[in-house]
Short mmCIF file of C-alpha atoms in Angstrom, two decimals:
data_model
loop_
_atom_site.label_atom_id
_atom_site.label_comp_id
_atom_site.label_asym_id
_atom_site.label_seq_id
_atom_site.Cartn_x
_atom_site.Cartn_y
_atom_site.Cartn_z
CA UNK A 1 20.83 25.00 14.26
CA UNK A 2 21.11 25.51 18.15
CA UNK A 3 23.89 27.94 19.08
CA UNK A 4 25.60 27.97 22.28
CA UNK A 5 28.10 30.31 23.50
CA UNK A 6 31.12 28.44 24.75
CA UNK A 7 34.73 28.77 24.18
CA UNK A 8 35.80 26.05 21.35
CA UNK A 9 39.05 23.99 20.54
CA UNK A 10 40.97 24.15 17.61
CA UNK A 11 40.22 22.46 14.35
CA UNK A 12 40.48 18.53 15.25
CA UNK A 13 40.08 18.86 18.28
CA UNK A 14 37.42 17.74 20.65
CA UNK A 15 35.56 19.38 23.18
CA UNK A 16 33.95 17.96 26.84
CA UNK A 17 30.35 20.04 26.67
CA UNK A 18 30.03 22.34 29.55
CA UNK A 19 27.57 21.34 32.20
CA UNK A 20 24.93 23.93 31.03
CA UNK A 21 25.37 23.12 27.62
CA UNK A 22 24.91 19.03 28.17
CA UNK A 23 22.00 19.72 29.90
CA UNK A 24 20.73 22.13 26.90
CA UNK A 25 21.80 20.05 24.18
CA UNK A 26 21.27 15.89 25.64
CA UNK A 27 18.18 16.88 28.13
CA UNK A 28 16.14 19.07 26.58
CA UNK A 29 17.16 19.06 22.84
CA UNK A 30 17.78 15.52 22.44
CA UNK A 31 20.82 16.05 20.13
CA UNK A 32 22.27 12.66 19.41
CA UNK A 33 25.69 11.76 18.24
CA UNK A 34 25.98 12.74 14.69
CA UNK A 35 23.89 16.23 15.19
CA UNK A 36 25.18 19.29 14.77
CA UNK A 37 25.10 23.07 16.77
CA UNK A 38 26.59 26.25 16.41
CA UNK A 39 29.49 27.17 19.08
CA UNK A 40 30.13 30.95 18.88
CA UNK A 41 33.61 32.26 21.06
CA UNK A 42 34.68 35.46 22.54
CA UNK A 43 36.28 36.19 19.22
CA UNK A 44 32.82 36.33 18.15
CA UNK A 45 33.72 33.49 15.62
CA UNK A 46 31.20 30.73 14.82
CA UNK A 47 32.33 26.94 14.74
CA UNK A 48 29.41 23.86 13.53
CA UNK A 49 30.17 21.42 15.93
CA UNK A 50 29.03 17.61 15.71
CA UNK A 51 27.96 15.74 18.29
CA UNK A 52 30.77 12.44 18.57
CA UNK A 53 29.46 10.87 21.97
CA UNK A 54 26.91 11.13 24.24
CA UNK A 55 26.43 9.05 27.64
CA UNK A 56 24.32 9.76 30.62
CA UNK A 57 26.46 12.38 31.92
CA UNK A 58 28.64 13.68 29.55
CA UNK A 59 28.89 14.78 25.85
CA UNK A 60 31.99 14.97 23.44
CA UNK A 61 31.84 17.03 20.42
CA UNK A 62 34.18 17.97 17.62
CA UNK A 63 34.55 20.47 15.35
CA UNK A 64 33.64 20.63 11.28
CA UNK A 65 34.27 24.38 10.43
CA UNK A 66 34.43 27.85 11.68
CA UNK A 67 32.42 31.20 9.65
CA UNK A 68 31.70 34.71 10.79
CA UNK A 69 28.42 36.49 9.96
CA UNK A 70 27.55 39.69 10.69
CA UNK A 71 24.31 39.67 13.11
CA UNK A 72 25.22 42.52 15.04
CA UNK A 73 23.86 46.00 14.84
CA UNK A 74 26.46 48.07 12.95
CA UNK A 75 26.70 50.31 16.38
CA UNK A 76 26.82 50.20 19.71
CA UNK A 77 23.45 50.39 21.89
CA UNK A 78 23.13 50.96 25.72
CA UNK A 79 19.58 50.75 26.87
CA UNK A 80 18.85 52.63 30.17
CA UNK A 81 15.54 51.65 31.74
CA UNK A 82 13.73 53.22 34.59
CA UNK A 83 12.40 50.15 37.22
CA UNK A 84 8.59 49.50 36.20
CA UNK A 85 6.77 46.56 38.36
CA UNK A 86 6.41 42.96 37.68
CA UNK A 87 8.76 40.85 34.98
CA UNK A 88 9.14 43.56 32.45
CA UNK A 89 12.68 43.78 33.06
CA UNK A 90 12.70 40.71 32.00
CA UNK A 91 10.75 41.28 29.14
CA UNK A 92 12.69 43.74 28.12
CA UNK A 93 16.54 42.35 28.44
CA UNK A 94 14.40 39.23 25.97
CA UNK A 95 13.21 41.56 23.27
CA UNK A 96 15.87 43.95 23.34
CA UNK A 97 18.76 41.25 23.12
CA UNK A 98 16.77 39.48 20.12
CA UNK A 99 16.54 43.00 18.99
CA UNK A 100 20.61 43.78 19.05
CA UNK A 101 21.00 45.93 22.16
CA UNK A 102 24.40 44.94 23.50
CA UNK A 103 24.20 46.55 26.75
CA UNK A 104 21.14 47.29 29.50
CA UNK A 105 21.30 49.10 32.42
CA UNK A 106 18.34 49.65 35.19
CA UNK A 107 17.77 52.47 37.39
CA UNK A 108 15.64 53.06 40.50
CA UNK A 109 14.24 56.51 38.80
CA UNK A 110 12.60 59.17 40.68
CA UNK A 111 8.67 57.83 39.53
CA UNK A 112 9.98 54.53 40.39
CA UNK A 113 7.85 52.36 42.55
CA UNK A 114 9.92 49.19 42.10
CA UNK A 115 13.43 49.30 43.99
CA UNK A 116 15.96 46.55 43.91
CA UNK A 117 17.70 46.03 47.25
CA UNK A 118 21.44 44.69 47.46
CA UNK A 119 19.65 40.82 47.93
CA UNK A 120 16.82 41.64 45.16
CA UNK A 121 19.98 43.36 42.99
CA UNK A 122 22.41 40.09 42.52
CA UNK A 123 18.73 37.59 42.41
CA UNK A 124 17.37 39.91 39.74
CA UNK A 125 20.85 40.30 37.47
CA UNK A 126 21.72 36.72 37.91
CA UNK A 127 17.94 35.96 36.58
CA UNK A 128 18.45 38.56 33.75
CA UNK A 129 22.06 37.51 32.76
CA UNK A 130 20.19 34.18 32.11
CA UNK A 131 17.45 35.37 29.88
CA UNK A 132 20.12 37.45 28.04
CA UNK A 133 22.20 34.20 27.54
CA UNK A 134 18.97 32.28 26.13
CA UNK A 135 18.15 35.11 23.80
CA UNK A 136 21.19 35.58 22.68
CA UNK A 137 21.15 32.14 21.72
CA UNK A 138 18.26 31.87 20.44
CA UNK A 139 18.66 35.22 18.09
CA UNK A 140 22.23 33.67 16.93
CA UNK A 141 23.70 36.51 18.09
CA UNK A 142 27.39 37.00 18.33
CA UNK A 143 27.76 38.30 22.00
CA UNK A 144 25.69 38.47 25.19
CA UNK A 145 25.04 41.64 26.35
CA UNK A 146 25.32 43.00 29.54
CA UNK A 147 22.86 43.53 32.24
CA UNK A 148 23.92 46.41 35.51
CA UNK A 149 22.03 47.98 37.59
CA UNK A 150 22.92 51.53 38.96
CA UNK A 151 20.97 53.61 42.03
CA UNK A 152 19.97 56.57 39.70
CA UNK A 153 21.08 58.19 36.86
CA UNK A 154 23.61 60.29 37.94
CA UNK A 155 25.45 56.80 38.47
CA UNK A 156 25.62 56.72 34.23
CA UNK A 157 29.25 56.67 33.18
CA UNK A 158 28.22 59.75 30.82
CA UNK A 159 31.83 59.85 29.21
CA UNK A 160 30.90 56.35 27.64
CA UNK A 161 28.49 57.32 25.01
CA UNK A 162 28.92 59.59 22.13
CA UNK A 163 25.57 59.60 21.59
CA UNK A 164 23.04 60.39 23.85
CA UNK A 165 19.30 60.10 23.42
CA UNK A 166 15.95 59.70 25.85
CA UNK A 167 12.47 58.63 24.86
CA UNK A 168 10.38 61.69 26.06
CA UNK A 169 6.57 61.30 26.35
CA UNK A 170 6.14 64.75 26.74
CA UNK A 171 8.01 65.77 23.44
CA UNK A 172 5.70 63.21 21.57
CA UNK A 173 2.60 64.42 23.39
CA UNK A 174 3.64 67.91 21.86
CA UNK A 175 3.88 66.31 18.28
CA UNK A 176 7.46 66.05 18.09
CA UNK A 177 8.30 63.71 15.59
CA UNK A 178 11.96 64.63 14.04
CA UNK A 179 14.91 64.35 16.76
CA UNK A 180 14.92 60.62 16.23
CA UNK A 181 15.38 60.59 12.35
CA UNK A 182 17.57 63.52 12.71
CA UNK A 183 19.87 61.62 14.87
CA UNK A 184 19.53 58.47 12.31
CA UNK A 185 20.41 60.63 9.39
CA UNK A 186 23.39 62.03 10.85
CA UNK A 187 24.62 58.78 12.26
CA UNK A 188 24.48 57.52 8.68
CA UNK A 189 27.33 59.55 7.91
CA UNK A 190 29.41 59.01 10.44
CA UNK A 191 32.74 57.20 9.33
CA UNK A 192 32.93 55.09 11.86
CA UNK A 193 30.07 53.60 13.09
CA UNK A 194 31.22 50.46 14.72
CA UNK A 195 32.76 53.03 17.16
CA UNK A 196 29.50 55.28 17.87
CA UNK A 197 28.29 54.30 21.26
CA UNK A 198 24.54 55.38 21.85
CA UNK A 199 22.87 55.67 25.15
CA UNK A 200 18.97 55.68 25.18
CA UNK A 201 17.12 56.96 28.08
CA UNK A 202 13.79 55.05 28.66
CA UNK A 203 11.54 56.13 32.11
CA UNK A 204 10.12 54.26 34.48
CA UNK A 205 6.22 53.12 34.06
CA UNK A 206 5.61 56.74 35.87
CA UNK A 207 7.71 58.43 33.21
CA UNK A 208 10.79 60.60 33.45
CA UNK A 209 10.76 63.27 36.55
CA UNK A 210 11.20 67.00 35.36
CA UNK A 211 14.60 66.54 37.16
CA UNK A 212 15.91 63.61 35.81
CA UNK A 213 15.22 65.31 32.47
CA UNK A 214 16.72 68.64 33.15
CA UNK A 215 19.57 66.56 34.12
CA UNK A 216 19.62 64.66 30.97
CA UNK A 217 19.34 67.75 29.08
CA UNK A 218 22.05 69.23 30.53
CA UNK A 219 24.21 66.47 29.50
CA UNK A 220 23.14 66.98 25.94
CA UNK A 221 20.90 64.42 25.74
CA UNK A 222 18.04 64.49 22.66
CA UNK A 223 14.86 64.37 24.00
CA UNK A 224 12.66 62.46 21.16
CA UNK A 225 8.88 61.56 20.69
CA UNK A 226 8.59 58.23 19.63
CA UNK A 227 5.72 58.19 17.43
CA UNK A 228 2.04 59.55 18.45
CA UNK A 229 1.04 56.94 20.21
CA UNK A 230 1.77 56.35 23.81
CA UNK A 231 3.59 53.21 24.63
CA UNK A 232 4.12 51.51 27.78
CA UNK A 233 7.70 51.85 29.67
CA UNK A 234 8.62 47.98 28.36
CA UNK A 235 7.44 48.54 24.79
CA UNK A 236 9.79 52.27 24.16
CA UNK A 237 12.70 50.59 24.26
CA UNK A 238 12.00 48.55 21.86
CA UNK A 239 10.49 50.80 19.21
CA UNK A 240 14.04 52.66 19.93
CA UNK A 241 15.62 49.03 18.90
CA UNK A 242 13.61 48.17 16.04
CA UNK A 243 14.03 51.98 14.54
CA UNK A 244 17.76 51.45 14.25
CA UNK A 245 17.65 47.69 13.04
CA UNK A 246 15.34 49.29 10.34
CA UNK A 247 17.84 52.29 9.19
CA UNK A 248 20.73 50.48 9.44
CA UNK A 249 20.11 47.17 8.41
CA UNK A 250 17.39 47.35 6.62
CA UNK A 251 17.04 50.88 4.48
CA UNK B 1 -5.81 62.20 30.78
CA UNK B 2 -7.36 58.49 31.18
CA UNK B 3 -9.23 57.38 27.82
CA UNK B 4 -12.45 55.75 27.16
CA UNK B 5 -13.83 54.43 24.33
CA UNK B 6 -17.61 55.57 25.13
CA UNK B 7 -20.31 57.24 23.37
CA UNK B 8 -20.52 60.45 23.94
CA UNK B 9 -23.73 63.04 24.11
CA UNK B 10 -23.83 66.35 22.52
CA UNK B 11 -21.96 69.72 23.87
CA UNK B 12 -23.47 70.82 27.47
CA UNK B 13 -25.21 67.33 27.52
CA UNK B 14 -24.48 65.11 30.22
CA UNK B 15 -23.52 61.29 30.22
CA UNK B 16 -24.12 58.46 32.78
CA UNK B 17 -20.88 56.38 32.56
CA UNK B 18 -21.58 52.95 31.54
CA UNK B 19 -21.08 50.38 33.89
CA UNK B 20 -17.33 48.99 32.65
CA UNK B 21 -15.94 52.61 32.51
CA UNK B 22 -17.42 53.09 36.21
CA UNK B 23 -15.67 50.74 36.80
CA UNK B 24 -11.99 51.43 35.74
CA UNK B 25 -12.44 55.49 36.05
CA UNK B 26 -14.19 55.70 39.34
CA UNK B 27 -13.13 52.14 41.26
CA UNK B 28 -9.50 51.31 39.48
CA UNK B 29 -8.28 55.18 38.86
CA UNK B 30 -10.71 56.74 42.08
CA UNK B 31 -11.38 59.81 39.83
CA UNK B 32 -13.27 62.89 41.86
CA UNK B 33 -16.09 65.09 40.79
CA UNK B 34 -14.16 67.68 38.73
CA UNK B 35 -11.79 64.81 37.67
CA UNK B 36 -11.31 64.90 33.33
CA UNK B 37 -11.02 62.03 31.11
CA UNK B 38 -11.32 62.06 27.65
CA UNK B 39 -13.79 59.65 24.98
CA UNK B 40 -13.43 58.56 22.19
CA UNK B 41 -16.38 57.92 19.85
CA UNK B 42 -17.26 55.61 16.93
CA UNK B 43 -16.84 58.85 14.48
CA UNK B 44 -12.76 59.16 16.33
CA UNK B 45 -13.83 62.52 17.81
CA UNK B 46 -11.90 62.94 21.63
CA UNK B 47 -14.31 64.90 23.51
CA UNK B 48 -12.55 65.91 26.97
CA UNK B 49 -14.80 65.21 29.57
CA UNK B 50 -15.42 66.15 33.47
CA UNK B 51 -16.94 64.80 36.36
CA UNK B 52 -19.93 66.56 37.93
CA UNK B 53 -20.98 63.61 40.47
CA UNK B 54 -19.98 60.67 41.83
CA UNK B 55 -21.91 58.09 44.21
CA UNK B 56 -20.91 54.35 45.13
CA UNK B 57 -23.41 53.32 42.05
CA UNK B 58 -23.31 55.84 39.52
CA UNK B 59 -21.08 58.64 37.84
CA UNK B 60 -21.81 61.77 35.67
CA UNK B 61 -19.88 63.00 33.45
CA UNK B 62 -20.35 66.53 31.24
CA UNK B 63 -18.77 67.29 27.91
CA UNK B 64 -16.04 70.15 27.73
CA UNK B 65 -14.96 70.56 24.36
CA UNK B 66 -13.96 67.95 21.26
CA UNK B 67 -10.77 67.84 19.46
CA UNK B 68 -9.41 65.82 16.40
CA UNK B 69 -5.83 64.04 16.18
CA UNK B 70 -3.59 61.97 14.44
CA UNK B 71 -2.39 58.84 16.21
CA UNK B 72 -3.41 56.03 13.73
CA UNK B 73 -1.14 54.67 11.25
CA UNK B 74 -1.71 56.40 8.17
CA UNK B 75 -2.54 53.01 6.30
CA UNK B 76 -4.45 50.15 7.44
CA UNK B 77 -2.33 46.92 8.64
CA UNK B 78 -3.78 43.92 9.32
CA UNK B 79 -1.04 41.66 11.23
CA UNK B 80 -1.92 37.76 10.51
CA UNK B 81 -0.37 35.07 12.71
CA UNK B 82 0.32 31.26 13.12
CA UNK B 83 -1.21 30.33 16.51
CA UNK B 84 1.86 29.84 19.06
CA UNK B 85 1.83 28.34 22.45
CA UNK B 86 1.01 30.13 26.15
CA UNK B 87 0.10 33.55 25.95
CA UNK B 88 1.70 34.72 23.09
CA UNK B 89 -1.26 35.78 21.59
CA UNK B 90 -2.27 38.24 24.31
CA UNK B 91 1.43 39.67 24.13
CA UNK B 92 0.90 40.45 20.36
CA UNK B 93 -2.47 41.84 20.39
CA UNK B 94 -1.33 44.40 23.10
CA UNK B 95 1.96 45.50 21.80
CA UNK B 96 0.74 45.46 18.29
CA UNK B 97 -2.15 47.83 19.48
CA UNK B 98 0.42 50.34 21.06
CA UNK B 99 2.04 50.02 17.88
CA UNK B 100 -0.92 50.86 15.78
CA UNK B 101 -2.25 47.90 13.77
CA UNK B 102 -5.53 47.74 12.80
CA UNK B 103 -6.96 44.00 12.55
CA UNK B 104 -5.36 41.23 14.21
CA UNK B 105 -6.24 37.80 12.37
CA UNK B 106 -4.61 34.21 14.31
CA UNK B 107 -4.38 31.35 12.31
CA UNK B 108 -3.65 27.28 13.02
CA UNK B 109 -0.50 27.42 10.83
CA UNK B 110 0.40 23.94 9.59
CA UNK B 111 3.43 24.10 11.97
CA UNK B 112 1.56 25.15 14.79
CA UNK B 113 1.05 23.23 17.95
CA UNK B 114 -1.91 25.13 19.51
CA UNK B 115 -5.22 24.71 17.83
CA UNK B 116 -8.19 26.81 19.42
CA UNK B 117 -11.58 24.77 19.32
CA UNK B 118 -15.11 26.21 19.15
CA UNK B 119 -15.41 26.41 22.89
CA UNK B 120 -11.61 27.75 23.55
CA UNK B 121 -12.07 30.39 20.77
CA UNK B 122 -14.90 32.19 21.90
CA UNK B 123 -13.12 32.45 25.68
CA UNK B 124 -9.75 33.16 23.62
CA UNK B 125 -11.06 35.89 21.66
CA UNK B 126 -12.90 37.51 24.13
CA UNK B 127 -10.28 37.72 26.18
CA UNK B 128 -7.97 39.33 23.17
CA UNK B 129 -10.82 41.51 22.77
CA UNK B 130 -10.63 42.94 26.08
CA UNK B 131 -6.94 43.14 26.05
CA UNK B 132 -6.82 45.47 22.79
CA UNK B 133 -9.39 47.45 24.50
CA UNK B 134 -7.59 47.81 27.30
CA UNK B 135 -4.12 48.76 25.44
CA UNK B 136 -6.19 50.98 23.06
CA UNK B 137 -7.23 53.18 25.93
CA UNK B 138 -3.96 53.33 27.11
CA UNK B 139 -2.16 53.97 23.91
CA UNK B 140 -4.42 57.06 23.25
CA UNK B 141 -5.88 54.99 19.58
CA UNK B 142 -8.72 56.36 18.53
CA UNK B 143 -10.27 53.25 16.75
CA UNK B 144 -10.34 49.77 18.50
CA UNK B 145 -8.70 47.12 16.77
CA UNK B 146 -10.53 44.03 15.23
CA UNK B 147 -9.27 40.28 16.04
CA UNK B 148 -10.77 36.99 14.69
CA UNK B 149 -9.57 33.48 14.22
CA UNK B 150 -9.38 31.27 10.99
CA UNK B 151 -8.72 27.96 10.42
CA UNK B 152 -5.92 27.99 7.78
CA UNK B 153 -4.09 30.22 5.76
CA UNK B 154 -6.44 29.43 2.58
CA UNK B 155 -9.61 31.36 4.94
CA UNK B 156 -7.87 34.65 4.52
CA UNK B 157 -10.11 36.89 2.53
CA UNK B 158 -7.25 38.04 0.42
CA UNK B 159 -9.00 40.84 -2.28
CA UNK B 160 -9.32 42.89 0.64
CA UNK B 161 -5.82 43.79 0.66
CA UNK B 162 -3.54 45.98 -1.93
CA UNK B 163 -0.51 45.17 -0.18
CA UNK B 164 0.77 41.38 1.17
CA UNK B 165 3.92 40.83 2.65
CA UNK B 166 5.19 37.60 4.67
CA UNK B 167 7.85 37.40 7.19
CA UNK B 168 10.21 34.60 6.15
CA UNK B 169 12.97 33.38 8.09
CA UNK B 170 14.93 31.31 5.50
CA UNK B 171 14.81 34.93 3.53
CA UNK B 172 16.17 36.58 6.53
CA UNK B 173 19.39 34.06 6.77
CA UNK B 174 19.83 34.22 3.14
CA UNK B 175 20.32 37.65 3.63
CA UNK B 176 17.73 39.53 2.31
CA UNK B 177 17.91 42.62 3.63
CA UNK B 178 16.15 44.99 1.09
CA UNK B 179 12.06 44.10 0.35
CA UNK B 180 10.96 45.58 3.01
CA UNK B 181 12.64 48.80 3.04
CA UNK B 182 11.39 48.76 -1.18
CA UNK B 183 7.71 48.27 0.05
CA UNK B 184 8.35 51.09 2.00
CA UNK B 185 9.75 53.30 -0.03
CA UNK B 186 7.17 52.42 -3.27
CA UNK B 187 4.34 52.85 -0.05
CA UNK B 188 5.85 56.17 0.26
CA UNK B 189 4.81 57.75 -2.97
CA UNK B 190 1.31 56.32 -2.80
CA UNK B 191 -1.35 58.79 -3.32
CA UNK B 192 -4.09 57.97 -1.03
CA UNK B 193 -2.41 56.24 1.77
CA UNK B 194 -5.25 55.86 3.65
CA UNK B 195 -6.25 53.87 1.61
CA UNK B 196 -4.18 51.16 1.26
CA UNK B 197 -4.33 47.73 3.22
CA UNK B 198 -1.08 46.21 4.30
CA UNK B 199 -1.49 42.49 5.28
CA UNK B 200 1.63 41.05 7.04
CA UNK B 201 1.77 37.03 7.54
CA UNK B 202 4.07 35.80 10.29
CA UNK B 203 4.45 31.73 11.08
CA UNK B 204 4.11 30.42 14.38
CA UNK B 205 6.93 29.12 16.49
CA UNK B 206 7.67 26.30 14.29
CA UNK B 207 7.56 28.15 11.06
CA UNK B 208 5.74 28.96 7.93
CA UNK B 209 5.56 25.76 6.01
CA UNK B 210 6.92 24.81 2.44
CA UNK B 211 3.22 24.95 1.34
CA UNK B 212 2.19 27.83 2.63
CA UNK B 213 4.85 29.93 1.53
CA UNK B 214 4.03 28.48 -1.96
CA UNK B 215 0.30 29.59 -1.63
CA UNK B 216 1.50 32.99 0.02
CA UNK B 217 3.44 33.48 -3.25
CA UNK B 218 1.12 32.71 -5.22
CA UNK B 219 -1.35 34.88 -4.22
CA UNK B 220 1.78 38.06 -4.63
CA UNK B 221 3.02 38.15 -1.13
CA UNK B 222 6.41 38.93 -0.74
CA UNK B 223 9.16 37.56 1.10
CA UNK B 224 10.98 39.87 3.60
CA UNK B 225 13.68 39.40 5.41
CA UNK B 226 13.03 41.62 9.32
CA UNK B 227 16.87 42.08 9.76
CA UNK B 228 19.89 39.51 11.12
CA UNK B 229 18.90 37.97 13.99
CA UNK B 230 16.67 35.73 14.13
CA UNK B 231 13.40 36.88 16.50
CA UNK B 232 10.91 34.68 18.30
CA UNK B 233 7.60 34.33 16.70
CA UNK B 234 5.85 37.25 18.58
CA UNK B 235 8.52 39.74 18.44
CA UNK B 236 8.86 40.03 14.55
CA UNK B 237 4.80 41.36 14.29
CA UNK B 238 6.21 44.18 16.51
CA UNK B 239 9.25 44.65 14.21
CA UNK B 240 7.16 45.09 11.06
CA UNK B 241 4.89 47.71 13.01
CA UNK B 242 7.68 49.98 14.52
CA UNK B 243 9.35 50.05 10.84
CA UNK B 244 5.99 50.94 9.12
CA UNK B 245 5.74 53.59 12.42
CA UNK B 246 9.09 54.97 11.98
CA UNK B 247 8.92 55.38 8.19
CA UNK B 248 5.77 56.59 8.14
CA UNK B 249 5.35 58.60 10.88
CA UNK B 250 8.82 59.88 11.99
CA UNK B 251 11.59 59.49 8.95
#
């Protein structure tokens, strides 16, 4: 069933669909009166809507019954990226939302060759936020993560994250192949997960400068191979992803 | 260090770079007399080698020394999938390579909407062909992955493999959460690794169909669930690799 986040009436009532959604649902879906789609709220609750009346311009729909489900990774993920070239930022915030990142944050990092310019920024985030909002959709997921962009990454609000982890070619050039399960292991004993907020540190396509990672380090900071095989900047973050899907909903 | 997949002379011999690695090492990368690059041969020997002259025709190369490593999954995975639409196809074959799978096989699933004829799958597979290349070099594999089209489902040769698993949606929003992560773990206390064959079936965009789940069944596949969310056709290949990658190779 299409999902669409939008913010739903109460049981009985009826709702006017939202420009964006119309256009979604009537224009390129086709839904006709009778179907039915998924509404889920900032309460992260999930209402089927049916489809009551459609015209040429606008679409009324009611509700049937509200659920929750529990799609969301069991903690919180912040994934930093360095700026690579082309549309892999937008490949990224695609795959990483289907993947349950709820938060993304780019960086102009010191091997950078991409920048984003105060006119490129707000064209590029508003482009992102969109992708983000179709994935999210798309993966039935119960929010839409965010998408900022910060100069370098010093800008990181370090205080945020209680755990702190960056994807370090170098380490798995050297064979290291433990920090990551290490830091899954412990994290599966934490009481509180839903309250564990982990930042991963992901360079640009020219990697992480000896700087940036002394930095990092400094701010304790894991530094973890991921695997012996070297990936490319848009496919690390990723791997990160899928590793804690697997441990923590999966094993 | 750049990496070819070339065959390489004895110790103290010398080699004339062939003309597609001319190419990309001298004319893409502009690599100098005295410049290294390592090859990889048939027998997944890396033999670092160096430059010893350059002209705008031909290059020569010398061997410096051989080494052996580990950067292949320790058991073979053949990732099968339902033909999707656009360029899908490319996307999987190079992520999947940085990822570490073995054989790629696409097939016109009975949901599909792309079919490949004769003509378009000898261009389509030579182009995947080049791609995995490509991402092979670049992911430091020391084999070359295999790709090939079949018609249906039914054409898959399926004695070759000890281990079948398909990715199934409806399983995933039923909630199954746990046959992977069993496969896994009964994987894990295989003897000879190496020696077992993992197939993995994934549906194009539209799906697996009724009937081919039933002949996938049949034939001992199981069903897994790849987490909550639901993930666009191409992105769940990826998901099955980085688990097999993380539990194999890091956990």
């Amino acid at each position: 069933m299409q999902r669409y986040f939008i913010e739903i009436p109460q049981i009985n009532e009826r709702l006017v669909l939202p420009t964006n959604v119309y256009h979604h649902a009537i224009t390129v879906m086709r839904l006709k009166p009778g179907a039915r789609f998924e509404a889920v709220a900032a309460d992260q609750k999930v209402t089927v809507m049916q489809l009551v009346e459609v015209t040429d311009e606008t679409a009324v729909a009611k509700v049937c019954h509200k659920f929750t489900q529990t799609v969301e990774l069991p903690l919180e993920v912040t994934i930093v990226c360095g700026l690579s070239k082309k549309d892999k930022a937008d490949w990224i915030v695609q795959k990483g939302t289907e993947l349950g990142a709820q938060h993304f944050i780019f960086f102009a990092g010191d091997y950078s060759v991409a920048r984003w310019d105060q006119k490129k920024r707000t064209k590029k985030l508003a482009r992102l936020r969109k992708i983000i909002t179709g994935a999210s959709e798309q993966a039935h997921r119960l929010s839409i993560p965010t998408v900022e962009y910060i100069e370098d990454l010093h800008s990181l609000t370090l205080e945020h994250y209680s755990e702190r982890v960056v994807a370090y070619e170098e380490a798995a050039k050297q064979g290291e192949k433990s920090i990551l399960a290490q830091l899954i292991s412990r994290l599966k004993t934490v009481d509180k997960l839903s309250q564990t907020h982990l930042v991963a540190v992901f360079g640009p396509e020219g990697g992480i400068s000896p700087a940036e990672i002394q930095y990092l380090q400094q701010n304790n900071f894991l530094l973890a191979g991921l695997g012996p095989r070297i990936m490319r900047a848009e496919t690390a973050p990723l791997y990160m992803l899928v590793a804690l899907s697997y441990a923590f909903e999966l094993a």
